[in-house]
Amino acid sequence: IQAGTVAVLKSNVGGEPSIRIETADELGETFFLAGDGEKGVRARVLPPGKHPINPKAFEVYIVSTERRVANYTAEREGANSTFGEIAVKSSDGFNFPVDVRVVYYIRQDDAPRVVALLGGDNQKLQQLLTSRVRSIFRDNAESVSALDYVNQRSTQAKTSARMLREAMAPYGLT
C-alpha cells in the first residue's frame, strides 16, 4: 500500500457485519461495516506498508487520502479542466458562468464509508461531487441578483462551501 493511500478490505468470509452506520436523512438508509471475522467491508483500514492478504478471502480497495482538486472552469488554452464551467442564472434572469475550484480528500477513517456507499474513490464519486457542486452553485445564484452575486462573492463562496461540506459528509468526502 503506497504512501497517501489506505487499503479497505472487503471480506468474503465470516459472520454477518455488526457495525451499524446511520446515514444522513438524504440517503435514508442504514448500512453495516464489518469487524474482524465478519463478512463485508471492514471498518478498519490498512495503512501504507506491506500486509499479507489472502486474495480469495478479501477484496482490496485502494483509496487515496491525498488532497485532490476538481476544477469547474471554462476550458482555456493550457488549462486542464475536465468538468467544464458552471452556468448559473440569477434571480433577475442573467445567465453567467461561475468558475469553481474544489479541494477535497477522504479521511482515513472515512475510507470504508466511501467503499461501502460508492465502491471506492472512483468515477461514481466524481459524478456525485460534480452533481452536488453544480446544484449548489445554481441554487445559490437563483436566490440573488447578478450584481449582488458578484458583489457578495466571498459570502457566496463560504455559503457554497458549507453546503458542499454538508452534502458530501454522509459519503465520507471532506
Coordinates of N, CA, C and O in Angstrom, one line a residue:
I1 N 0.9 -1.2 0.0 CA 0.0 0.0 0.0 C 0.9 1.2 0.0 O 1.7 1.4 0.9
Q2 N 0.8 2.1 -1.0 CA 1.6 3.2 -1.2 C 1.3 4.3 -0.2 O 0.2 4.4 0.3
A3 N 2.3 5.2 0.1 CA 2.0 6.4 0.9 C 0.9 7.2 0.3 O 0.8 7.3 -1.0
G4 N 0.1 7.8 1.1 CA -1.0 8.7 0.6 C -2.2 7.9 0.2 O -3.2 8.4 -0.3
T5 N -2.2 6.6 0.6 CA -3.4 5.7 0.3 C -3.6 4.8 1.5 O -2.7 4.7 2.4
V6 N -4.8 4.2 1.6 CA -5.1 3.2 2.6 C -5.8 2.1 1.8 O -6.3 2.3 0.7
A7 N -5.8 0.9 2.4 CA -6.5 -0.2 1.8 C -7.7 -0.5 2.6 O -7.7 -0.6 3.9
V8 N -8.8 -0.6 2.0 CA -10.1 -1.0 2.6 C -10.3 -2.5 2.2 O -10.3 -2.8 1.0
L9 N -10.5 -3.4 3.1 CA -10.7 -4.8 2.8 C -12.2 -5.1 2.8 O -13.0 -4.6 3.7
K10 N -12.6 -5.9 1.9 CA -14.0 -6.5 1.8 C -13.8 -8.0 2.0 O -13.3 -8.6 1.1
S11 N -14.2 -8.4 3.2 CA -14.1 -9.9 3.5 C -15.2 -10.7 2.8 O -16.4 -10.3 2.8
N12 N -14.8 -11.8 2.2 CA -15.7 -12.7 1.5 C -16.2 -13.8 2.4 O -17.0 -14.7 2.0
V13 N -15.6 -13.8 3.6 CA -15.9 -14.9 4.6 C -16.2 -14.4 6.0 O -15.8 -13.2 6.3
G14 N -17.0 -15.1 6.8 CA -17.2 -14.7 8.1 C -18.7 -14.5 8.4 O -19.5 -14.8 7.5
G15 N -19.0 -14.1 9.6 CA -20.4 -13.9 10.0 C -20.9 -12.6 9.5 O -20.2 -11.8 8.8
E16 N -22.1 -12.3 9.8 CA -22.8 -11.0 9.3 C -22.1 -9.8 10.0 O -21.7 -9.8 11.1
P17 N -22.0 -8.7 9.2 CA -21.4 -7.5 9.8 C -22.2 -6.9 10.9 O -23.4 -7.0 10.9
S18 N -21.5 -6.3 11.9 CA -22.2 -5.9 13.1 C -22.1 -4.4 13.4 O -22.8 -3.9 14.3
I19 N -21.3 -3.7 12.7 CA -21.1 -2.2 13.0 C -22.1 -1.4 12.2 O -22.0 -1.3 11.0
R20 N -23.1 -1.0 12.9 CA -24.2 -0.3 12.2 C -23.9 1.2 12.0 O -23.4 1.9 12.9
I21 N -24.1 1.7 10.8 CA -23.8 3.1 10.4 C -25.0 3.7 10.0 O -25.7 3.3 9.0
E22 N -25.5 4.8 10.6 CA -26.6 5.5 10.2 C -26.2 6.6 9.2 O -25.2 7.3 9.4
T23 N -26.9 6.6 8.1 CA -26.6 7.6 7.1 C -27.5 8.9 7.3 O -28.4 8.9 8.0
A24 N -27.1 9.9 6.6 CA -27.9 11.1 6.7 C -29.3 10.9 6.1 O -29.5 10.0 5.4
D25 N -30.2 11.8 6.5 CA -31.6 11.7 6.0 C -31.7 11.6 4.5 O -32.5 10.9 4.0
E26 N -30.8 12.3 3.8 CA -30.8 12.3 2.4 C -30.6 10.9 1.8 O -31.3 10.5 0.8
L27 N -29.8 10.1 2.4 CA -29.6 8.7 1.9 C -30.7 7.8 2.4 O -31.1 6.9 1.7
G28 N -31.2 8.1 3.6 CA -32.3 7.4 4.1 C -32.1 5.9 4.3 O -33.0 5.1 4.2
E29 N -30.9 5.5 4.7 CA -30.7 4.1 4.8 C -29.6 3.9 5.9 O -28.9 4.8 6.3
T30 N -29.5 2.6 6.3 CA -28.5 2.2 7.3 C -27.7 1.2 6.6 O -28.2 0.4 5.8
F31 N -26.4 1.2 6.8 CA -25.5 0.2 6.3 C -24.6 -0.3 7.4 O -24.5 0.2 8.5
F32 N -24.0 -1.5 7.1 CA -23.1 -2.1 8.1 C -21.7 -2.2 7.6 O -21.5 -2.5 6.4
L33 N -20.8 -2.0 8.5 CA -19.4 -2.3 8.3 C -19.0 -3.5 9.1 O -19.6 -3.8 10.1
A34 N -18.0 -4.2 8.6 CA -17.6 -5.5 9.3 C -16.4 -5.3 10.2 O -15.5 -4.5 10.0
G35 N -16.5 -6.0 11.3 CA -15.3 -6.1 12.2 C -14.5 -7.3 11.9 O -14.8 -8.0 10.9
D36 N -13.5 -7.6 12.7 CA -12.7 -8.8 12.4 C -13.5 -10.0 12.5 O -14.4 -10.2 13.3
G37 N -13.3 -10.9 11.5 CA -14.0 -12.2 11.5 C -15.4 -12.1 10.9 O -16.2 -13.0 10.9
E38 N -15.8 -10.9 10.3 CA -17.1 -10.7 9.8 C -17.0 -10.5 8.3 O -16.0 -10.0 7.8
K39 N -18.1 -10.8 7.6 CA -18.1 -10.6 6.1 C -18.6 -9.2 5.8 O -19.5 -8.7 6.4
G40 N -18.0 -8.7 4.7 CA -18.4 -7.3 4.3 C -17.2 -6.4 4.3 O -16.0 -6.7 4.5
V41 N -17.5 -5.1 4.1 CA -16.5 -4.0 4.1 C -16.0 -3.8 5.5 O -16.8 -3.5 6.4
R42 N -14.7 -4.0 5.7 CA -14.1 -3.8 7.0 C -14.1 -2.4 7.5 O -13.8 -1.5 6.7
A43 N -14.4 -2.1 8.8 CA -14.4 -0.8 9.3 C -13.0 -0.3 9.5 O -12.8 0.9 9.5
R44 N -12.1 -1.2 9.7 CA -10.7 -0.8 10.0 C -9.9 -0.9 8.7 O -9.9 -1.9 8.0
V45 N -9.1 0.2 8.4 CA -8.3 0.2 7.1 C -6.9 -0.3 7.4 O -6.5 -0.3 8.6
L46 N -6.2 -0.6 6.4 CA -4.8 -1.0 6.5 C -4.0 0.3 6.0 O -4.2 0.8 4.9
P47 N -3.0 0.7 6.8 CA -2.2 1.9 6.5 C -1.2 1.5 5.4 O -1.0 0.3 5.1
P48 N -0.5 2.5 4.9 CA 0.6 2.2 4.0 C 1.6 1.2 4.5 O 1.9 1.2 5.7
G49 N 2.1 0.4 3.6 CA 3.1 -0.6 4.0 C 2.7 -1.9 3.3 O 1.9 -2.0 2.5
K50 N 3.4 -3.0 3.8 CA 3.2 -4.3 3.2 C 2.3 -5.1 4.2 O 2.6 -5.2 5.4
H51 N 1.3 -5.8 3.7 CA 0.4 -6.6 4.5 C 0.1 -7.9 3.8 O -0.3 -7.8 2.6
P52 N 0.2 -9.0 4.4 CA -0.1 -10.3 3.8 C -1.7 -10.4 3.7 O -2.4 -10.3 4.7
I53 N -2.2 -10.6 2.5 CA -3.6 -10.7 2.3 C -3.9 -11.9 1.5 O -3.3 -12.2 0.4
N54 N -4.9 -12.7 1.9 CA -5.4 -13.8 1.1 C -6.4 -13.3 0.0 O -7.5 -12.9 0.4
P55 N -6.0 -13.3 -1.2 CA -6.9 -12.7 -2.3 C -8.2 -13.5 -2.5 O -9.1 -12.9 -3.1
K56 N -8.3 -14.7 -2.0 CA -9.6 -15.4 -2.1 C -10.5 -15.1 -0.9 O -11.7 -15.1 -1.1
A57 N -9.9 -14.6 0.2 CA -10.7 -14.2 1.3 C -11.1 -12.8 1.3 O -12.1 -12.4 1.9
F58 N -10.3 -11.9 0.7 CA -10.5 -10.5 0.7 C -10.4 -9.8 -0.6 O -9.6 -10.2 -1.4
E59 N -11.2 -8.8 -0.9 CA -11.1 -7.9 -2.0 C -10.4 -6.7 -1.4 O -10.8 -6.3 -0.3
V60 N -9.5 -6.1 -2.1 CA -8.7 -4.9 -1.6 C -9.1 -3.7 -2.5 O -9.0 -3.7 -3.7
Y61 N -9.5 -2.6 -1.8 CA -9.8 -1.4 -2.5 C -8.8 -0.4 -2.0 O -8.7 -0.1 -0.8
I62 N -8.0 0.2 -2.9 CA -7.0 1.2 -2.5 C -7.7 2.6 -2.7 O -8.3 2.9 -3.7
V63 N -7.7 3.3 -1.6 CA -8.4 4.6 -1.5 C -7.3 5.7 -1.2 O -6.6 5.6 -0.3
S64 N -7.3 6.7 -2.1 CA -6.3 7.8 -1.9 C -6.8 8.7 -0.7 O -8.0 9.1 -0.6
T65 N -5.9 9.1 0.1 CA -6.2 10.0 1.2 C -5.5 11.4 1.0 O -5.5 12.2 1.9
E66 N -5.0 11.6 -0.2 CA -4.3 12.8 -0.6 C -5.4 13.8 -1.0 O -6.5 13.5 -1.5
R67 N -5.0 15.1 -0.9 CA -5.9 16.2 -1.4 C -6.0 16.1 -2.9 O -5.0 15.9 -3.6
R68 N -7.2 16.3 -3.4 CA -7.4 16.4 -4.9 C -8.1 17.7 -5.2 O -8.7 18.3 -4.3
V69 N -8.0 18.1 -6.4 CA -8.6 19.3 -6.9 C -9.5 19.0 -8.1 O -9.1 18.4 -9.0
A70 N -10.8 19.5 -8.0 CA -11.7 19.4 -9.1 C -12.0 20.8 -9.6 O -12.4 21.7 -8.8
N71 N -11.7 21.1 -10.8 CA -11.9 22.4 -11.4 C -13.1 22.4 -12.3 O -13.3 21.6 -13.1
Y72 N -14.0 23.4 -12.0 CA -15.2 23.6 -12.8 C -15.0 25.0 -13.5 O -15.5 26.0 -13.0
T73 N -14.3 25.0 -14.6 CA -14.0 26.2 -15.3 C -14.2 26.1 -16.8 O -14.2 24.9 -17.3
A74 N -14.3 27.2 -17.5 CA -14.3 27.1 -19.0 C -12.9 26.7 -19.4 O -11.9 27.1 -18.9
E75 N -12.9 25.8 -20.4 CA -11.6 25.4 -20.9 C -10.9 26.5 -21.7 O -11.5 27.1 -22.6
R76 N -9.7 26.8 -21.3 CA -8.9 27.8 -21.9 C -7.6 27.1 -22.4 O -7.3 26.0 -21.9
E77 N -6.9 27.8 -23.3 CA -5.7 27.2 -23.8 C -4.7 27.0 -22.6 O -4.5 27.9 -21.8
G78 N -4.2 25.8 -22.5 CA -3.3 25.5 -21.4 C -4.0 25.1 -20.1 O -3.3 24.7 -19.2
A79 N -5.3 25.2 -20.0 CA -6.0 24.8 -18.8 C -6.3 23.4 -18.8 O -6.6 22.8 -19.9
N80 N -6.2 22.7 -17.7 CA -6.6 21.3 -17.6 C -7.9 21.2 -16.8 O -7.8 21.0 -15.6
S81 N -9.0 21.3 -17.4 CA -10.3 21.2 -16.8 C -11.1 20.2 -17.5 O -11.4 20.3 -18.6
T82 N -11.5 19.2 -16.7 CA -12.3 18.1 -17.4 C -13.8 18.3 -17.0 O -14.6 17.5 -17.6
F83 N -14.2 19.1 -16.1 CA -15.5 19.2 -15.7 C -16.4 20.3 -16.3 O -17.6 20.4 -16.1
G84 N -15.7 21.3 -16.9 CA -16.4 22.4 -17.5 C -17.0 23.4 -16.5 O -17.1 23.2 -15.3
E85 N -17.3 24.6 -17.1 CA -17.8 25.6 -16.2 C -19.2 25.4 -15.7 O -19.9 24.5 -16.3
I86 N -19.6 26.1 -14.7 CA -20.9 26.0 -14.2 C -21.7 27.2 -14.6 O -21.3 28.4 -14.3
A87 N -22.7 27.0 -15.4 CA -23.6 28.1 -15.8 C -24.7 28.3 -14.9 O -25.4 27.4 -14.6
V88 N -24.9 29.5 -14.3 CA -25.9 29.8 -13.3 C -26.8 30.9 -13.9 O -26.5 31.6 -14.8
K89 N -28.0 31.0 -13.3 CA -29.0 32.0 -13.6 C -29.4 32.8 -12.4 O -29.8 32.1 -11.4
S90 N -29.3 34.1 -12.4 CA -29.6 34.9 -11.2 C -31.1 35.1 -11.1 O -31.8 34.8 -12.1
S91 N -31.5 35.7 -10.0 CA -32.9 35.9 -9.8 C -33.5 37.0 -10.7 O -34.7 37.0 -11.0
D92 N -32.6 37.8 -11.3 CA -33.1 38.8 -12.3 C -32.9 38.3 -13.7 O -33.0 39.1 -14.6
G93 N -32.6 37.0 -13.9 CA -32.7 36.5 -15.2 C -31.4 36.5 -16.0 O -31.3 36.1 -17.2
F94 N -30.3 36.9 -15.4 CA -29.0 36.9 -16.1 C -28.3 35.5 -16.0 O -28.3 34.9 -14.9
N95 N -27.8 35.1 -17.1 CA -27.0 33.8 -17.2 C -25.6 34.2 -17.2 O -25.2 35.1 -18.0
F96 N -24.7 33.5 -16.4 CA -23.3 33.8 -16.4 C -22.6 32.6 -15.8 O -23.1 31.8 -15.1
P97 N -21.3 32.4 -16.3 CA -20.5 31.3 -15.8 C -19.9 31.6 -14.4 O -19.6 32.7 -14.1
V98 N -19.7 30.5 -13.6 CA -19.0 30.7 -12.4 C -17.9 29.6 -12.4 O -18.1 28.5 -12.6
D99 N -16.7 30.1 -12.1 CA -15.5 29.2 -12.0 C -15.4 28.8 -10.6 O -15.4 29.6 -9.7
V100 N -15.2 27.5 -10.4 CA -15.2 26.9 -9.1 C -14.0 25.9 -9.0 O -13.8 25.2 -10.0
R101 N -13.3 25.9 -7.9 CA -12.2 25.0 -7.6 C -12.5 24.4 -6.3 O -12.7 25.1 -5.3
V102 N -12.7 23.1 -6.3 CA -13.0 22.3 -5.1 C -11.8 21.5 -4.7 O -11.3 20.7 -5.5
V103 N -11.3 21.7 -3.5 CA -10.2 20.9 -2.9 C -10.9 19.9 -1.9 O -11.6 20.3 -1.0
Y104 N -10.6 18.6 -2.1 CA -11.3 17.6 -1.3 C -10.3 16.5 -1.0 O -9.3 16.3 -1.6
Y105 N -10.7 15.7 0.0 CA -9.9 14.5 0.3 C -10.8 13.5 1.1 O -11.9 13.9 1.6
I106 N -10.3 12.3 1.2 CA -11.0 11.3 2.0 C -10.2 11.0 3.2 O -9.0 10.6 3.1
R107 N -10.7 11.2 4.4 CA -10.0 10.9 5.6 C -9.9 9.4 5.8 O -10.7 8.6 5.3
Q108 N -8.8 9.0 6.4 CA -8.5 7.5 6.5 C -9.7 6.8 7.2 O -10.1 5.7 6.8
D109 N -10.3 7.4 8.2 CA -11.4 6.8 8.9 C -12.7 6.7 8.1 O -13.6 5.9 8.4
D110 N -12.8 7.6 7.1 CA -14.0 7.6 6.2 C -13.9 6.7 5.0 O -14.8 6.5 4.2
A111 N -12.7 6.2 4.7 CA -12.5 5.3 3.5 C -13.4 4.1 3.5 O -14.0 3.8 2.4
P112 N -13.7 3.4 4.6 CA -14.7 2.3 4.5 C -16.1 2.8 4.1 O -16.8 2.1 3.3
R113 N -16.5 3.9 4.5 CA -17.8 4.5 4.1 C -17.8 4.7 2.6 O -18.8 4.4 2.0
V114 N -16.8 5.3 2.1 CA -16.7 5.6 0.6 C -16.8 4.3 -0.1 O -17.5 4.2 -1.1
V115 N -16.1 3.3 0.3 CA -16.1 2.0 -0.4 C -17.5 1.4 -0.3 O -18.1 0.9 -1.3
A116 N -18.1 1.4 0.9 CA -19.4 0.8 1.1 C -20.5 1.5 0.3 O -21.4 0.8 -0.2
L117 N -20.5 2.8 0.2 CA -21.5 3.5 -0.4 C -21.3 3.7 -1.9 O -22.2 3.8 -2.7
L118 N -20.0 3.9 -2.3 CA -19.7 4.3 -3.7 C -18.8 3.3 -4.4 O -18.5 3.6 -5.6
G119 N -18.3 2.3 -3.7 CA -17.4 1.4 -4.4 C -15.9 1.9 -4.4 O -15.1 1.3 -5.2
G120 N -15.6 2.9 -3.7 CA -14.2 3.5 -3.7 C -14.2 4.9 -4.3 O -15.2 5.5 -4.6
D121 N -13.0 5.4 -4.4 CA -12.8 6.8 -4.9 C -12.7 6.7 -6.4 O -11.6 6.9 -7.0
N122 N -13.8 6.5 -7.1 CA -13.8 6.2 -8.5 C -14.7 7.2 -9.2 O -15.0 8.3 -8.7
Q123 N -15.1 6.9 -10.4 CA -15.9 7.7 -11.3 C -17.3 8.0 -10.6 O -17.8 9.1 -10.7
K124 N -17.8 7.1 -9.9 CA -19.1 7.3 -9.2 C -19.0 8.5 -8.2 O -19.9 9.3 -8.1
L125 N -17.9 8.5 -7.5 CA -17.6 9.6 -6.5 C -17.5 10.9 -7.3 O -18.1 11.9 -6.8
Q126 N -16.8 11.0 -8.4 CA -16.7 12.2 -9.2 C -18.0 12.7 -9.7 O -18.3 13.9 -9.7
Q127 N -18.8 11.8 -10.1 CA -20.2 12.1 -10.7 C -21.0 12.7 -9.5 O -21.7 13.7 -9.8
L128 N -20.9 12.1 -8.4 CA -21.7 12.7 -7.2 C -21.2 14.1 -6.8 O -22.0 15.0 -6.6
L129 N -19.9 14.2 -6.8 CA -19.3 15.5 -6.4 C -19.7 16.6 -7.5 O -20.2 17.7 -7.1
T130 N -19.6 16.3 -8.7 CA -19.9 17.2 -9.8 C -21.4 17.6 -9.7 O -21.7 18.8 -9.8
S131 N -22.2 16.6 -9.5 CA -23.7 16.9 -9.4 C -24.0 17.9 -8.3 O -24.7 18.8 -8.4
R132 N -23.4 17.6 -7.1 CA -23.6 18.5 -5.9 C -23.0 19.9 -6.1 O -23.7 20.8 -5.8
V133 N -21.9 20.0 -6.7 CA -21.2 21.3 -6.9 C -22.1 22.1 -7.8 O -22.4 23.3 -7.5
R134 N -22.5 21.6 -8.9 CA -23.3 22.3 -9.9 C -24.7 22.7 -9.3 O -25.1 23.8 -9.4
S135 N -25.3 21.8 -8.6 CA -26.6 22.1 -8.0 C -26.5 23.2 -6.9 O -27.3 24.1 -6.9
I136 N -25.5 23.1 -6.1 CA -25.4 24.1 -5.0 C -25.1 25.5 -5.6 O -25.7 26.5 -5.2
F137 N -24.2 25.6 -6.6 CA -23.9 27.0 -7.1 C -25.1 27.5 -7.9 O -25.4 28.7 -7.9
R138 N -25.9 26.6 -8.6 CA -27.1 27.1 -9.3 C -28.1 27.6 -8.3 O -28.8 28.6 -8.5
D139 N -28.3 26.8 -7.3 CA -29.3 27.2 -6.3 C -29.0 28.5 -5.6 O -29.9 29.3 -5.4
N140 N -27.7 28.7 -5.3 CA -27.3 30.0 -4.6 C -27.5 31.1 -5.5 O -27.9 32.2 -5.1
A141 N -27.2 31.0 -6.8 CA -27.3 32.1 -7.8 C -28.7 32.5 -8.0 O -29.0 33.7 -8.2
E142 N -29.6 31.6 -8.0 CA -31.0 31.9 -8.3 C -31.7 32.7 -7.2 O -32.8 33.3 -7.4
S143 N -31.1 32.8 -6.1 CA -31.7 33.5 -5.0 C -31.3 35.0 -4.8 O -31.8 35.7 -4.0
V144 N -30.3 35.4 -5.7 CA -29.8 36.8 -5.6 C -29.7 37.3 -7.1 O -29.7 36.6 -8.0
S145 N -29.7 38.7 -7.1 CA -29.5 39.3 -8.5 C -28.0 39.1 -8.9 O -27.1 38.8 -8.1
A146 N -27.8 39.2 -10.2 CA -26.4 39.0 -10.7 C -25.4 40.0 -10.1 O -24.3 39.5 -9.7
L147 N -25.8 41.2 -9.9 CA -24.9 42.2 -9.3 C -24.6 41.8 -7.9 O -23.4 41.9 -7.4
D148 N -25.6 41.4 -7.1 CA -25.4 41.0 -5.7 C -24.5 39.8 -5.6 O -23.7 39.7 -4.7
Y149 N -24.7 38.8 -6.6 CA -23.9 37.6 -6.6 C -22.4 38.0 -6.7 O -21.5 37.5 -6.0
V150 N -22.1 38.9 -7.7 CA -20.7 39.3 -7.9 C -20.2 40.1 -6.7 O -19.1 39.9 -6.3
N151 N -21.0 41.0 -6.2 CA -20.5 41.9 -5.1 C -20.4 41.1 -3.8 O -19.6 41.5 -2.9
Q152 N -21.1 40.0 -3.6 CA -21.0 39.2 -2.4 C -20.3 37.9 -2.7 O -20.6 36.8 -2.1
R153 N -19.3 37.9 -3.5 CA -18.6 36.7 -4.0 C -18.0 35.9 -2.8 O -18.2 34.7 -2.7
S154 N -17.4 36.6 -1.8 CA -16.8 35.8 -0.7 C -17.9 35.2 0.2 O -17.8 34.0 0.6
T155 N -19.1 35.9 0.3 CA -20.2 35.3 1.1 C -20.8 34.1 0.3 O -21.1 33.1 1.0
Q156 N -20.9 34.2 -1.0 CA -21.4 33.1 -1.8 C -20.5 31.9 -1.7 O -20.9 30.8 -1.6
A157 N -19.2 32.2 -1.8 CA -18.2 31.1 -1.7 C -18.3 30.4 -0.4 O -18.3 29.1 -0.3
K158 N -18.4 31.1 0.8 CA -18.5 30.5 2.1 C -19.8 29.7 2.2 O -19.8 28.6 2.8
T159 N -20.9 30.2 1.8 CA -22.2 29.5 1.8 C -22.1 28.3 1.0 O -22.5 27.2 1.5
S160 N -21.6 28.4 -0.2 CA -21.5 27.2 -1.1 C -20.6 26.1 -0.5 O -20.9 24.9 -0.5
A161 N -19.5 26.5 0.1 CA -18.5 25.6 0.7 C -19.2 24.8 1.9 O -19.0 23.6 2.0
R162 N -19.9 25.6 2.7 CA -20.6 25.0 3.8 C -21.6 23.9 3.3 O -21.7 22.8 3.8
M163 N -22.4 24.3 2.3 CA -23.4 23.4 1.8 C -22.8 22.2 1.2 O -23.3 21.1 1.3
L164 N -21.7 22.4 0.5 CA -21.0 21.2 -0.1 C -20.4 20.3 0.9 O -20.5 19.1 0.8
R165 N -19.8 20.9 2.0 CA -19.3 20.0 3.1 C -20.5 19.2 3.7 O -20.3 18.0 3.9
E166 N -21.6 19.8 3.9 CA -22.7 19.1 4.5 C -23.3 18.0 3.5 O -23.7 16.9 3.9
A167 N -23.3 18.3 2.2 CA -23.8 17.4 1.2 C -22.9 16.2 1.0 O -23.4 15.1 0.8
M168 N -21.6 16.3 1.1 CA -20.7 15.3 0.9 C -20.3 14.5 2.1 O -19.8 13.3 2.0
A169 N -20.5 15.0 3.3 CA -20.1 14.4 4.5 C -20.7 13.0 4.7 O -20.0 12.0 5.1
P170 N -22.0 12.8 4.4 CA -22.5 11.4 4.5 C -21.9 10.4 3.7 O -21.9 9.2 4.0
Y171 N -21.2 10.8 2.6 CA -20.5 9.8 1.7 C -19.0 9.7 2.1 O -18.3 8.9 1.5
G172 N -18.5 10.4 3.1 CA -17.2 10.3 3.5 C -16.2 11.2 2.9 O -15.0 11.0 3.0
L173 N -16.7 12.2 2.2 CA -15.8 13.1 1.5 C -15.6 14.4 2.3 O -16.6 15.0 2.8
T174 N -14.4 14.9 2.5 CA -14.2 16.1 3.2 C -13.7 17.2 2.3 O -12.9 16.9 1.4

